[in-house]
């Protein structure tokens, strides 16, 4: 349990840093170039660490099912959706909806056990907890909103 | 309306990517899955970049090298996300991940690190943080 939580916190912290760094790149080079660069560097870093940890086993991909190869494309879909939603709604509203949607789909994934992952039974307490988290995130994001965004939304 | 649909879909895709990666890693290993998904994503993005004849890549030279290195974090993010999903399930993983992400962004904003515009923090934001943490406690116990 603890290791899982620590891993999730590590991932979230690096996402936060990466978002800030990426926005600096994106200001100059645009979102498409940034996406390409970020995925390319992420791949290189994974390759180096993976070789270090797994050695030649890193290339043992015989158990890859054909549709697994396509899943990497989802990341590009993420960027397109985020860029478009921020353009229409401004960052605060857009990211609030994105986060609520992430959590909503997470509950669906767990309760259905999609893609053959271990099913986590749906409970009322879980749903309530997610609603409290989403409400907390909305209060947090909306109250921290910059003035120009308020004007834009109005 | 259009913006909201993109935002909803974006959120679904982010979670879906994590779930798909976790599934792939069951068959080929975690580092293998981490490397392959980012390679495929990179190739697709590169293909789109080339076919649109986008020239803005030249401006990359104006960006501080430190900020360019952000991309390498993807290795840690994807690996940690997969491992967490295996250990604690999708819902708890995404909840803890988002809260850590919001909290660190909050600290960076309030300190003005990395040249971001320093922001004053208001009481409702602390209430929001309290609610998010209460929610995760409810999820995990």
PDB file of C-alpha atoms in Angstrom:
ATOM      1  CA  UNK A   1       0.000   0.000   0.000  1.00  0.00           C
ATOM      2  CA  UNK A   2       2.684   2.463   1.118  1.00  0.00           C
ATOM      3  CA  UNK A   3       4.956   1.806  -1.874  1.00  0.00           C
ATOM      4  CA  UNK A   4       2.051   2.359  -4.255  1.00  0.00           C
ATOM      5  CA  UNK A   5       1.166   5.682  -2.618  1.00  0.00           C
ATOM      6  CA  UNK A   6       4.799   6.829  -2.659  1.00  0.00           C
ATOM      7  CA  UNK A   7       5.059   5.949  -6.367  1.00  0.00           C
ATOM      8  CA  UNK A   8       1.886   7.920  -7.119  1.00  0.00           C
ATOM      9  CA  UNK A   9       3.221  10.937  -5.189  1.00  0.00           C
ATOM     10  CA  UNK A  10       6.562  10.718  -7.052  1.00  0.00           C
ATOM     11  CA  UNK A  11       4.711  10.600 -10.376  1.00  0.00           C
ATOM     12  CA  UNK A  12       2.512  13.573  -9.449  1.00  0.00           C
ATOM     13  CA  UNK A  13       5.491  15.667  -8.321  1.00  0.00           C
ATOM     14  CA  UNK A  14       7.334  15.054 -11.561  1.00  0.00           C
ATOM     15  CA  UNK A  15       4.192  15.831 -13.590  1.00  0.00           C
ATOM     16  CA  UNK A  16       4.030  19.182 -11.774  1.00  0.00           C
ATOM     17  CA  UNK A  17       7.682  19.987 -12.576  1.00  0.00           C
ATOM     18  CA  UNK A  18       7.309  18.747 -16.122  1.00  0.00           C
ATOM     19  CA  UNK A  19       4.238  20.935 -16.730  1.00  0.00           C
ATOM     20  CA  UNK A  20       6.202  24.027 -15.676  1.00  0.00           C
ATOM     21  CA  UNK A  21       9.270  23.120 -17.733  1.00  0.00           C
ATOM     22  CA  UNK A  22       7.160  22.163 -20.760  1.00  0.00           C
ATOM     23  CA  UNK A  23       5.262  25.447 -20.668  1.00  0.00           C
ATOM     24  CA  UNK A  24       8.600  27.285 -20.923  1.00  0.00           C
ATOM     25  CA  UNK A  25       9.487  25.254 -24.020  1.00  0.00           C
ATOM     26  CA  UNK A  26       5.994  25.632 -25.449  1.00  0.00           C
ATOM     27  CA  UNK A  27       6.069  29.460 -25.143  1.00  0.00           C
ATOM     28  CA  UNK A  28       8.902  29.485 -27.673  1.00  0.00           C
ATOM     29  CA  UNK A  29       8.473  26.411 -29.801  1.00  0.00           C
ATOM     30  CA  UNK A  30       4.739  25.612 -29.686  1.00  0.00           C
ATOM     31  CA  UNK A  31       2.938  22.593 -28.283  1.00  0.00           C
ATOM     32  CA  UNK A  32       3.645  20.189 -31.150  1.00  0.00           C
ATOM     33  CA  UNK A  33       7.417  20.631 -31.016  1.00  0.00           C
ATOM     34  CA  UNK A  34       7.282  20.426 -27.204  1.00  0.00           C
ATOM     35  CA  UNK A  35       5.292  17.182 -27.327  1.00  0.00           C
ATOM     36  CA  UNK A  36       7.717  15.618 -29.794  1.00  0.00           C
ATOM     37  CA  UNK A  37      10.719  16.683 -27.746  1.00  0.00           C
ATOM     38  CA  UNK A  38       9.231  15.550 -24.427  1.00  0.00           C
ATOM     39  CA  UNK A  39       8.235  12.110 -25.721  1.00  0.00           C
ATOM     40  CA  UNK A  40      11.586  11.691 -27.463  1.00  0.00           C
ATOM     41  CA  UNK A  41      13.545  12.541 -24.312  1.00  0.00           C
ATOM     42  CA  UNK A  42      11.215  10.419 -22.181  1.00  0.00           C
ATOM     43  CA  UNK A  43      11.894   7.517 -24.528  1.00  0.00           C
ATOM     44  CA  UNK A  44      15.679   8.028 -24.378  1.00  0.00           C
ATOM     45  CA  UNK A  45      15.686   8.275 -20.585  1.00  0.00           C
ATOM     46  CA  UNK A  46      13.542   5.107 -20.325  1.00  0.00           C
ATOM     47  CA  UNK A  47      15.854   3.316 -22.731  1.00  0.00           C
ATOM     48  CA  UNK A  48      18.935   4.183 -20.668  1.00  0.00           C
ATOM     49  CA  UNK A  49      17.372   3.337 -17.281  1.00  0.00           C
ATOM     50  CA  UNK A  50      15.686   0.248 -18.745  1.00  0.00           C
ATOM     51  CA  UNK A  51      18.976  -1.055 -20.162  1.00  0.00           C
ATOM     52  CA  UNK A  52      20.621  -0.451 -16.819  1.00  0.00           C
ATOM     53  CA  UNK A  53      17.891  -2.304 -14.884  1.00  0.00           C
ATOM     54  CA  UNK A  54      16.882  -5.018 -17.344  1.00  0.00           C
ATOM     55  CA  UNK A  55      19.925  -5.385 -19.596  1.00  0.00           C
ATOM     56  CA  UNK A  56      19.161  -7.170 -22.874  1.00  0.00           C
ATOM     57  CA  UNK A  57      15.746  -8.227 -21.524  1.00  0.00           C
ATOM     58  CA  UNK A  58      14.567  -4.722 -22.383  1.00  0.00           C
ATOM     59  CA  UNK A  59      14.271  -5.917 -25.995  1.00  0.00           C
ATOM     60  CA  UNK A  60      12.367  -9.107 -25.137  1.00  0.00           C
ATOM     61  CA  UNK A  61       9.090  -7.932 -26.598  1.00  0.00           C
ATOM     62  CA  UNK A  62       7.752 -11.252 -27.886  1.00  0.00           C
ATOM     63  CA  UNK A  63       4.668 -11.017 -25.639  1.00  0.00           C
ATOM     64  CA  UNK A  64       3.589  -7.670 -27.127  1.00  0.00           C
ATOM     65  CA  UNK A  65       0.077  -8.038 -28.557  1.00  0.00           C
ATOM     66  CA  UNK A  66      -0.415  -6.012 -31.752  1.00  0.00           C
ATOM     67  CA  UNK A  67      -2.770  -3.485 -30.095  1.00  0.00           C
ATOM     68  CA  UNK A  68      -0.207  -2.723 -27.379  1.00  0.00           C
ATOM     69  CA  UNK A  69       1.879  -0.858 -29.953  1.00  0.00           C
ATOM     70  CA  UNK A  70      -0.968   1.549 -30.625  1.00  0.00           C
ATOM     71  CA  UNK A  71      -1.364   2.601 -26.985  1.00  0.00           C
ATOM     72  CA  UNK A  72       1.576   4.995 -27.198  1.00  0.00           C
ATOM     73  CA  UNK A  73      -0.555   7.122 -29.520  1.00  0.00           C
ATOM     74  CA  UNK A  74      -2.925   7.956 -26.643  1.00  0.00           C
ATOM     75  CA  UNK A  75      -0.312  10.405 -25.318  1.00  0.00           C
ATOM     76  CA  UNK A  76      -0.551  12.484 -28.476  1.00  0.00           C
ATOM     77  CA  UNK A  77      -4.359  12.500 -28.116  1.00  0.00           C
ATOM     78  CA  UNK A  78      -3.923  13.822 -24.573  1.00  0.00           C
ATOM     79  CA  UNK A  79      -1.876  16.793 -25.771  1.00  0.00           C
ATOM     80  CA  UNK A  80      -4.321  17.663 -28.571  1.00  0.00           C
ATOM     81  CA  UNK A  81      -7.272  17.587 -26.130  1.00  0.00           C
ATOM     82  CA  UNK A  82      -5.475  19.625 -23.461  1.00  0.00           C
ATOM     83  CA  UNK A  83      -4.298  22.294 -25.894  1.00  0.00           C
ATOM     84  CA  UNK A  84      -7.772  22.637 -27.455  1.00  0.00           C
ATOM     85  CA  UNK A  85      -9.617  22.716 -24.111  1.00  0.00           C
ATOM     86  CA  UNK A  86      -7.247  25.325 -22.654  1.00  0.00           C
ATOM     87  CA  UNK A  87      -7.680  27.443 -25.775  1.00  0.00           C
ATOM     88  CA  UNK A  88     -11.474  27.438 -25.365  1.00  0.00           C
ATOM     89  CA  UNK A  89     -11.834  27.509 -21.571  1.00  0.00           C
ATOM     90  CA  UNK A  90      -8.597  28.953 -20.143  1.00  0.00           C
ATOM     91  CA  UNK A  91      -6.213  26.849 -18.051  1.00  0.00           C
ATOM     92  CA  UNK A  92      -8.082  26.849 -14.729  1.00  0.00           C
ATOM     93  CA  UNK A  93     -11.469  25.629 -15.986  1.00  0.00           C
ATOM     94  CA  UNK A  94      -9.911  23.267 -18.487  1.00  0.00           C
ATOM     95  CA  UNK A  95      -7.575  21.587 -15.999  1.00  0.00           C
ATOM     96  CA  UNK A  96     -10.342  21.340 -13.377  1.00  0.00           C
ATOM     97  CA  UNK A  97     -12.532  19.408 -15.828  1.00  0.00           C
ATOM     98  CA  UNK A  98      -9.559  17.278 -16.946  1.00  0.00           C
ATOM     99  CA  UNK A  99      -8.775  16.266 -13.362  1.00  0.00           C
ATOM    100  CA  UNK A 100     -12.401  15.470 -12.511  1.00  0.00           C
ATOM    101  CA  UNK A 101     -12.606  13.410 -15.696  1.00  0.00           C
ATOM    102  CA  UNK A 102      -9.370  11.562 -14.849  1.00  0.00           C
ATOM    103  CA  UNK A 103     -10.806  10.542 -11.479  1.00  0.00           C
ATOM    104  CA  UNK A 104     -14.223   9.662 -12.864  1.00  0.00           C
ATOM    105  CA  UNK A 105     -12.677   7.408 -15.488  1.00  0.00           C
ATOM    106  CA  UNK A 106     -10.368   5.911 -12.843  1.00  0.00           C
ATOM    107  CA  UNK A 107     -13.405   4.704 -10.827  1.00  0.00           C
ATOM    108  CA  UNK A 108     -14.917   3.238 -14.000  1.00  0.00           C
ATOM    109  CA  UNK A 109     -11.605   1.492 -14.848  1.00  0.00           C
ATOM    110  CA  UNK A 110     -11.274  -0.017 -11.382  1.00  0.00           C
ATOM    111  CA  UNK A 111     -14.858  -1.206 -11.099  1.00  0.00           C
ATOM    112  CA  UNK A 112     -14.886  -2.763 -14.581  1.00  0.00           C
ATOM    113  CA  UNK A 113     -11.312  -4.029 -14.399  1.00  0.00           C
ATOM    114  CA  UNK A 114     -10.775  -2.811 -17.974  1.00  0.00           C
ATOM    115  CA  UNK A 115      -7.952  -4.304 -20.055  1.00  0.00           C
ATOM    116  CA  UNK A 116      -7.901  -7.301 -17.709  1.00  0.00           C
ATOM    117  CA  UNK A 117      -6.474  -5.353 -14.775  1.00  0.00           C
ATOM    118  CA  UNK A 118      -7.419  -6.464 -11.269  1.00  0.00           C
ATOM    119  CA  UNK A 119     -10.983  -5.385 -10.564  1.00  0.00           C
ATOM    120  CA  UNK A 120     -11.486  -3.136  -7.541  1.00  0.00           C
ATOM    121  CA  UNK A 121     -15.109  -3.427  -6.407  1.00  0.00           C
ATOM    122  CA  UNK A 122     -17.094  -0.198  -6.576  1.00  0.00           C
ATOM    123  CA  UNK A 123     -18.176   1.107  -3.180  1.00  0.00           C
ATOM    124  CA  UNK A 124     -20.313   4.055  -2.154  1.00  0.00           C
ATOM    125  CA  UNK A 125     -17.511   5.274   0.129  1.00  0.00           C
ATOM    126  CA  UNK A 126     -15.152   5.363  -2.862  1.00  0.00           C
ATOM    127  CA  UNK A 127     -17.581   7.444  -4.924  1.00  0.00           C
ATOM    128  CA  UNK A 128     -18.128   9.835  -2.012  1.00  0.00           C
ATOM    129  CA  UNK A 129     -14.361  10.155  -1.527  1.00  0.00           C
ATOM    130  CA  UNK A 130     -13.857  11.037  -5.195  1.00  0.00           C
ATOM    131  CA  UNK A 131     -16.651  13.624  -5.027  1.00  0.00           C
ATOM    132  CA  UNK A 132     -14.954  15.221  -1.975  1.00  0.00           C
ATOM    133  CA  UNK A 133     -11.606  15.246  -3.829  1.00  0.00           C
ATOM    134  CA  UNK A 134     -13.104  16.791  -6.965  1.00  0.00           C
ATOM    135  CA  UNK A 135     -14.946  19.435  -4.880  1.00  0.00           C
ATOM    136  CA  UNK A 136     -11.682  20.211  -3.076  1.00  0.00           C
ATOM    137  CA  UNK A 137      -9.838  20.510  -6.388  1.00  0.00           C
ATOM    138  CA  UNK A 138     -12.508  22.851  -7.803  1.00  0.00           C
ATOM    139  CA  UNK A 139     -12.383  25.120  -4.723  1.00  0.00           C
ATOM    140  CA  UNK A 140      -8.579  25.078  -4.895  1.00  0.00           C
ATOM    141  CA  UNK A 141      -8.290  25.827  -8.616  1.00  0.00           C
ATOM    142  CA  UNK A 142     -11.115  28.373  -8.839  1.00  0.00           C
ATOM    143  CA  UNK A 143     -10.022  30.413  -5.825  1.00  0.00           C
ATOM    144  CA  UNK A 144      -6.469  30.592  -7.130  1.00  0.00           C
ATOM    145  CA  UNK A 145      -7.611  31.827 -10.495  1.00  0.00           C
ATOM    146  CA  UNK A 146      -5.829  34.806 -12.009  1.00  0.00           C
ATOM    147  CA  UNK A 147      -7.861  37.941 -12.737  1.00  0.00           C
ATOM    148  CA  UNK A 148      -7.448  37.901 -16.503  1.00  0.00           C
ATOM    149  CA  UNK A 149      -8.948  34.421 -16.581  1.00  0.00           C
ATOM    150  CA  UNK A 150     -12.016  35.591 -14.675  1.00  0.00           C
ATOM    151  CA  UNK A 151     -12.460  38.289 -17.302  1.00  0.00           C
ATOM    152  CA  UNK A 152     -12.023  35.760 -20.101  1.00  0.00           C
ATOM    153  CA  UNK A 153     -14.582  33.372 -18.645  1.00  0.00           C
ATOM    154  CA  UNK A 154     -17.166  36.137 -18.126  1.00  0.00           C
TER     155      UNK A 154
ATOM    156  CA  UNK B   1     -19.116  23.245 -24.974  1.00  0.00           C
ATOM    157  CA  UNK B   2     -16.425  22.201 -27.445  1.00  0.00           C
ATOM    158  CA  UNK B   3     -13.742  23.050 -24.889  1.00  0.00           C
ATOM    159  CA  UNK B   4     -15.473  20.965 -22.211  1.00  0.00           C
ATOM    160  CA  UNK B   5     -15.645  17.921 -24.494  1.00  0.00           C
ATOM    161  CA  UNK B   6     -11.926  18.203 -25.240  1.00  0.00           C
ATOM    162  CA  UNK B   7     -11.226  18.543 -21.497  1.00  0.00           C
ATOM    163  CA  UNK B   8     -13.362  15.485 -20.622  1.00  0.00           C
ATOM    164  CA  UNK B   9     -11.735  13.430 -23.350  1.00  0.00           C
ATOM    165  CA  UNK B  10      -8.269  14.609 -22.288  1.00  0.00           C
ATOM    166  CA  UNK B  11      -8.876  13.388 -18.738  1.00  0.00           C
ATOM    167  CA  UNK B  12     -10.169  10.018 -19.980  1.00  0.00           C
ATOM    168  CA  UNK B  13      -7.098   9.636 -22.216  1.00  0.00           C
ATOM    169  CA  UNK B  14      -4.651  10.391 -19.371  1.00  0.00           C
ATOM    170  CA  UNK B  15      -6.179   7.701 -17.152  1.00  0.00           C
ATOM    171  CA  UNK B  16      -6.550   5.319 -20.107  1.00  0.00           C
ATOM    172  CA  UNK B  17      -2.862   5.714 -20.946  1.00  0.00           C
ATOM    173  CA  UNK B  18      -1.927   4.680 -17.410  1.00  0.00           C
ATOM    174  CA  UNK B  19      -4.290   1.699 -17.460  1.00  0.00           C
ATOM    175  CA  UNK B  20      -3.055   0.581 -20.896  1.00  0.00           C
ATOM    176  CA  UNK B  21       0.581   0.884 -19.791  1.00  0.00           C
ATOM    177  CA  UNK B  22      -0.153  -1.149 -16.662  1.00  0.00           C
ATOM    178  CA  UNK B  23      -1.777  -3.831 -18.817  1.00  0.00           C
ATOM    179  CA  UNK B  24       1.151  -3.939 -21.284  1.00  0.00           C
ATOM    180  CA  UNK B  25       3.662  -4.148 -18.437  1.00  0.00           C
ATOM    181  CA  UNK B  26       1.973  -7.317 -17.131  1.00  0.00           C
ATOM    182  CA  UNK B  27       3.017  -9.083 -20.333  1.00  0.00           C
ATOM    183  CA  UNK B  28       6.389  -7.527 -21.193  1.00  0.00           C
ATOM    184  CA  UNK B  29       7.697  -5.853 -18.014  1.00  0.00           C
ATOM    185  CA  UNK B  30       7.454  -2.326 -16.610  1.00  0.00           C
ATOM    186  CA  UNK B  31      10.555  -0.738 -18.195  1.00  0.00           C
ATOM    187  CA  UNK B  32       9.743  -2.384 -21.515  1.00  0.00           C
ATOM    188  CA  UNK B  33       6.223  -0.884 -21.444  1.00  0.00           C
ATOM    189  CA  UNK B  34       7.571   2.525 -20.357  1.00  0.00           C
ATOM    190  CA  UNK B  35      10.088   2.591 -23.218  1.00  0.00           C
ATOM    191  CA  UNK B  36       7.762   1.302 -25.941  1.00  0.00           C
ATOM    192  CA  UNK B  37       4.799   3.638 -25.247  1.00  0.00           C
ATOM    193  CA  UNK B  38       7.001   6.709 -25.284  1.00  0.00           C
ATOM    194  CA  UNK B  39       8.768   5.569 -28.463  1.00  0.00           C
ATOM    195  CA  UNK B  40       5.445   5.124 -30.264  1.00  0.00           C
ATOM    196  CA  UNK B  41       4.175   8.489 -28.982  1.00  0.00           C
ATOM    197  CA  UNK B  42       7.399  10.165 -30.070  1.00  0.00           C
ATOM    198  CA  UNK B  43       7.275   8.658 -33.572  1.00  0.00           C
ATOM    199  CA  UNK B  44       3.645   9.713 -34.048  1.00  0.00           C
ATOM    200  CA  UNK B  45       4.339  13.268 -32.835  1.00  0.00           C
ATOM    201  CA  UNK B  46       7.415  13.446 -35.075  1.00  0.00           C
ATOM    202  CA  UNK B  47       5.388  12.233 -38.056  1.00  0.00           C
ATOM    203  CA  UNK B  48       2.742  14.930 -37.463  1.00  0.00           C
ATOM    204  CA  UNK B  49       5.450  17.565 -36.965  1.00  0.00           C
ATOM    205  CA  UNK B  50       7.137  16.670 -40.239  1.00  0.00           C
ATOM    206  CA  UNK B  51       3.930  16.404 -42.249  1.00  0.00           C
ATOM    207  CA  UNK B  52       2.780  19.843 -41.041  1.00  0.00           C
ATOM    208  CA  UNK B  53       6.197  21.237 -42.017  1.00  0.00           C
ATOM    209  CA  UNK B  54       6.309  22.973 -38.668  1.00  0.00           C
ATOM    210  CA  UNK B  55       9.263  25.346 -38.455  1.00  0.00           C
ATOM    211  CA  UNK B  56       8.966  26.472 -34.828  1.00  0.00           C
ATOM    212  CA  UNK B  57      11.434  23.780 -33.700  1.00  0.00           C
ATOM    213  CA  UNK B  58      14.181  26.253 -34.543  1.00  0.00           C
ATOM    214  CA  UNK B  59      13.133  28.288 -31.488  1.00  0.00           C
ATOM    215  CA  UNK B  60      14.053  25.401 -29.198  1.00  0.00           C
ATOM    216  CA  UNK B  61      17.554  26.880 -29.116  1.00  0.00           C
ATOM    217  CA  UNK B  62      16.211  29.902 -27.207  1.00  0.00           C
ATOM    218  CA  UNK B  63      14.970  27.728 -24.328  1.00  0.00           C
ATOM    219  CA  UNK B  64      17.171  27.242 -21.249  1.00  0.00           C
ATOM    220  CA  UNK B  65      18.693  23.730 -21.360  1.00  0.00           C
ATOM    221  CA  UNK B  66      17.332  22.976 -17.861  1.00  0.00           C
ATOM    222  CA  UNK B  67      13.753  23.326 -19.123  1.00  0.00           C
ATOM    223  CA  UNK B  68      14.423  21.080 -22.113  1.00  0.00           C
ATOM    224  CA  UNK B  69      15.409  18.311 -19.711  1.00  0.00           C
ATOM    225  CA  UNK B  70      11.822  18.128 -18.415  1.00  0.00           C
ATOM    226  CA  UNK B  71      11.139  15.488 -21.042  1.00  0.00           C
ATOM    227  CA  UNK B  72      13.350  12.953 -19.299  1.00  0.00           C
ATOM    228  CA  UNK B  73      10.977  13.063 -16.292  1.00  0.00           C
ATOM    229  CA  UNK B  74       8.543  11.101 -18.454  1.00  0.00           C
ATOM    230  CA  UNK B  75      10.543   7.949 -17.710  1.00  0.00           C
ATOM    231  CA  UNK B  76       9.984   8.347 -13.962  1.00  0.00           C
ATOM    232  CA  UNK B  77       6.355   9.423 -14.355  1.00  0.00           C
ATOM    233  CA  UNK B  78       5.336   6.472 -16.554  1.00  0.00           C
ATOM    234  CA  UNK B  79       7.286   3.915 -14.495  1.00  0.00           C
ATOM    235  CA  UNK B  80       5.904   5.175 -11.151  1.00  0.00           C
ATOM    236  CA  UNK B  81       2.373   5.424 -12.505  1.00  0.00           C
ATOM    237  CA  UNK B  82       2.413   1.798 -13.726  1.00  0.00           C
ATOM    238  CA  UNK B  83       3.876   0.510 -10.450  1.00  0.00           C
ATOM    239  CA  UNK B  84       1.345   2.453  -8.369  1.00  0.00           C
ATOM    240  CA  UNK B  85      -1.613   1.171 -10.443  1.00  0.00           C
ATOM    241  CA  UNK B  86      -0.441  -2.415  -9.874  1.00  0.00           C
ATOM    242  CA  UNK B  87      -0.105  -1.882  -6.117  1.00  0.00           C
ATOM    243  CA  UNK B  88      -3.092   0.294  -5.180  1.00  0.00           C
ATOM    244  CA  UNK B  89      -5.462   0.361  -8.166  1.00  0.00           C
ATOM    245  CA  UNK B  90      -6.333   3.150 -10.599  1.00  0.00           C
ATOM    246  CA  UNK B  91      -8.552   5.343  -8.406  1.00  0.00           C
ATOM    247  CA  UNK B  92      -6.194   5.698  -5.437  1.00  0.00           C
ATOM    248  CA  UNK B  93      -3.215   6.146  -7.788  1.00  0.00           C
ATOM    249  CA  UNK B  94      -4.827   8.961  -9.775  1.00  0.00           C
ATOM    250  CA  UNK B  95      -6.097  10.654  -6.582  1.00  0.00           C
ATOM    251  CA  UNK B  96      -2.708  10.640  -4.860  1.00  0.00           C
ATOM    252  CA  UNK B  97      -0.949  11.638  -8.093  1.00  0.00           C
ATOM    253  CA  UNK B  98      -3.221  14.630  -8.714  1.00  0.00           C
ATOM    254  CA  UNK B  99      -2.967  15.860  -5.133  1.00  0.00           C
ATOM    255  CA  UNK B 100       0.842  15.642  -5.148  1.00  0.00           C
ATOM    256  CA  UNK B 101       0.836  17.459  -8.488  1.00  0.00           C
ATOM    257  CA  UNK B 102      -1.436  20.257  -7.211  1.00  0.00           C
ATOM    258  CA  UNK B 103       0.481  20.639  -3.941  1.00  0.00           C
ATOM    259  CA  UNK B 104       3.889  20.931  -5.578  1.00  0.00           C
ATOM    260  CA  UNK B 105       2.531  23.393  -8.156  1.00  0.00           C
ATOM    261  CA  UNK B 106       1.037  25.353  -5.227  1.00  0.00           C
ATOM    262  CA  UNK B 107       4.428  25.489  -3.462  1.00  0.00           C
ATOM    263  CA  UNK B 108       6.241  26.513  -6.679  1.00  0.00           C
ATOM    264  CA  UNK B 109       3.621  29.230  -7.380  1.00  0.00           C
ATOM    265  CA  UNK B 110       3.829  30.638  -3.863  1.00  0.00           C
ATOM    266  CA  UNK B 111       7.633  30.685  -3.867  1.00  0.00           C
ATOM    267  CA  UNK B 112       7.906  31.882  -7.463  1.00  0.00           C
ATOM    268  CA  UNK B 113      10.466  29.191  -8.345  1.00  0.00           C
ATOM    269  CA  UNK B 114      11.601  28.610 -11.962  1.00  0.00           C
ATOM    270  CA  UNK B 115      10.619  32.161 -12.834  1.00  0.00           C
ATOM    271  CA  UNK B 116       6.859  31.569 -12.485  1.00  0.00           C
ATOM    272  CA  UNK B 117       4.783  34.583 -11.461  1.00  0.00           C
ATOM    273  CA  UNK B 118       4.580  34.572  -7.656  1.00  0.00           C
ATOM    274  CA  UNK B 119       1.015  34.166  -6.440  1.00  0.00           C
ATOM    275  CA  UNK B 120      -0.600  34.975  -3.130  1.00  0.00           C
ATOM    276  CA  UNK B 121      -2.372  32.018  -1.586  1.00  0.00           C
ATOM    277  CA  UNK B 122      -5.878  32.499  -0.245  1.00  0.00           C
ATOM    278  CA  UNK B 123      -7.840  30.773   2.510  1.00  0.00           C
ATOM    279  CA  UNK B 124     -10.202  28.834   0.167  1.00  0.00           C
ATOM    280  CA  UNK B 125      -7.156  27.159  -1.347  1.00  0.00           C
ATOM    281  CA  UNK B 126      -6.194  25.731   2.031  1.00  0.00           C
ATOM    282  CA  UNK B 127      -9.785  24.511   2.502  1.00  0.00           C
ATOM    283  CA  UNK B 128      -9.540  22.851  -0.925  1.00  0.00           C
ATOM    284  CA  UNK B 129      -6.295  21.095   0.046  1.00  0.00           C
ATOM    285  CA  UNK B 130      -7.891  19.885   3.291  1.00  0.00           C
ATOM    286  CA  UNK B 131     -10.827  18.404   1.345  1.00  0.00           C
ATOM    287  CA  UNK B 132      -8.561  16.658  -1.177  1.00  0.00           C
ATOM    288  CA  UNK B 133      -6.524  15.018   1.570  1.00  0.00           C
ATOM    289  CA  UNK B 134      -9.700  14.024   3.470  1.00  0.00           C
ATOM    290  CA  UNK B 135     -10.928  12.393   0.246  1.00  0.00           C
ATOM    291  CA  UNK B 136      -7.779  10.308  -0.177  1.00  0.00           C
ATOM    292  CA  UNK B 137      -7.962   9.215   3.469  1.00  0.00           C
ATOM    293  CA  UNK B 138     -11.573   8.102   2.796  1.00  0.00           C
ATOM    294  CA  UNK B 139     -10.433   6.227  -0.311  1.00  0.00           C
ATOM    295  CA  UNK B 140      -7.655   4.333   1.366  1.00  0.00           C
ATOM    296  CA  UNK B 141      -9.266   3.376   4.703  1.00  0.00           C
TER     297      UNK B 141
END
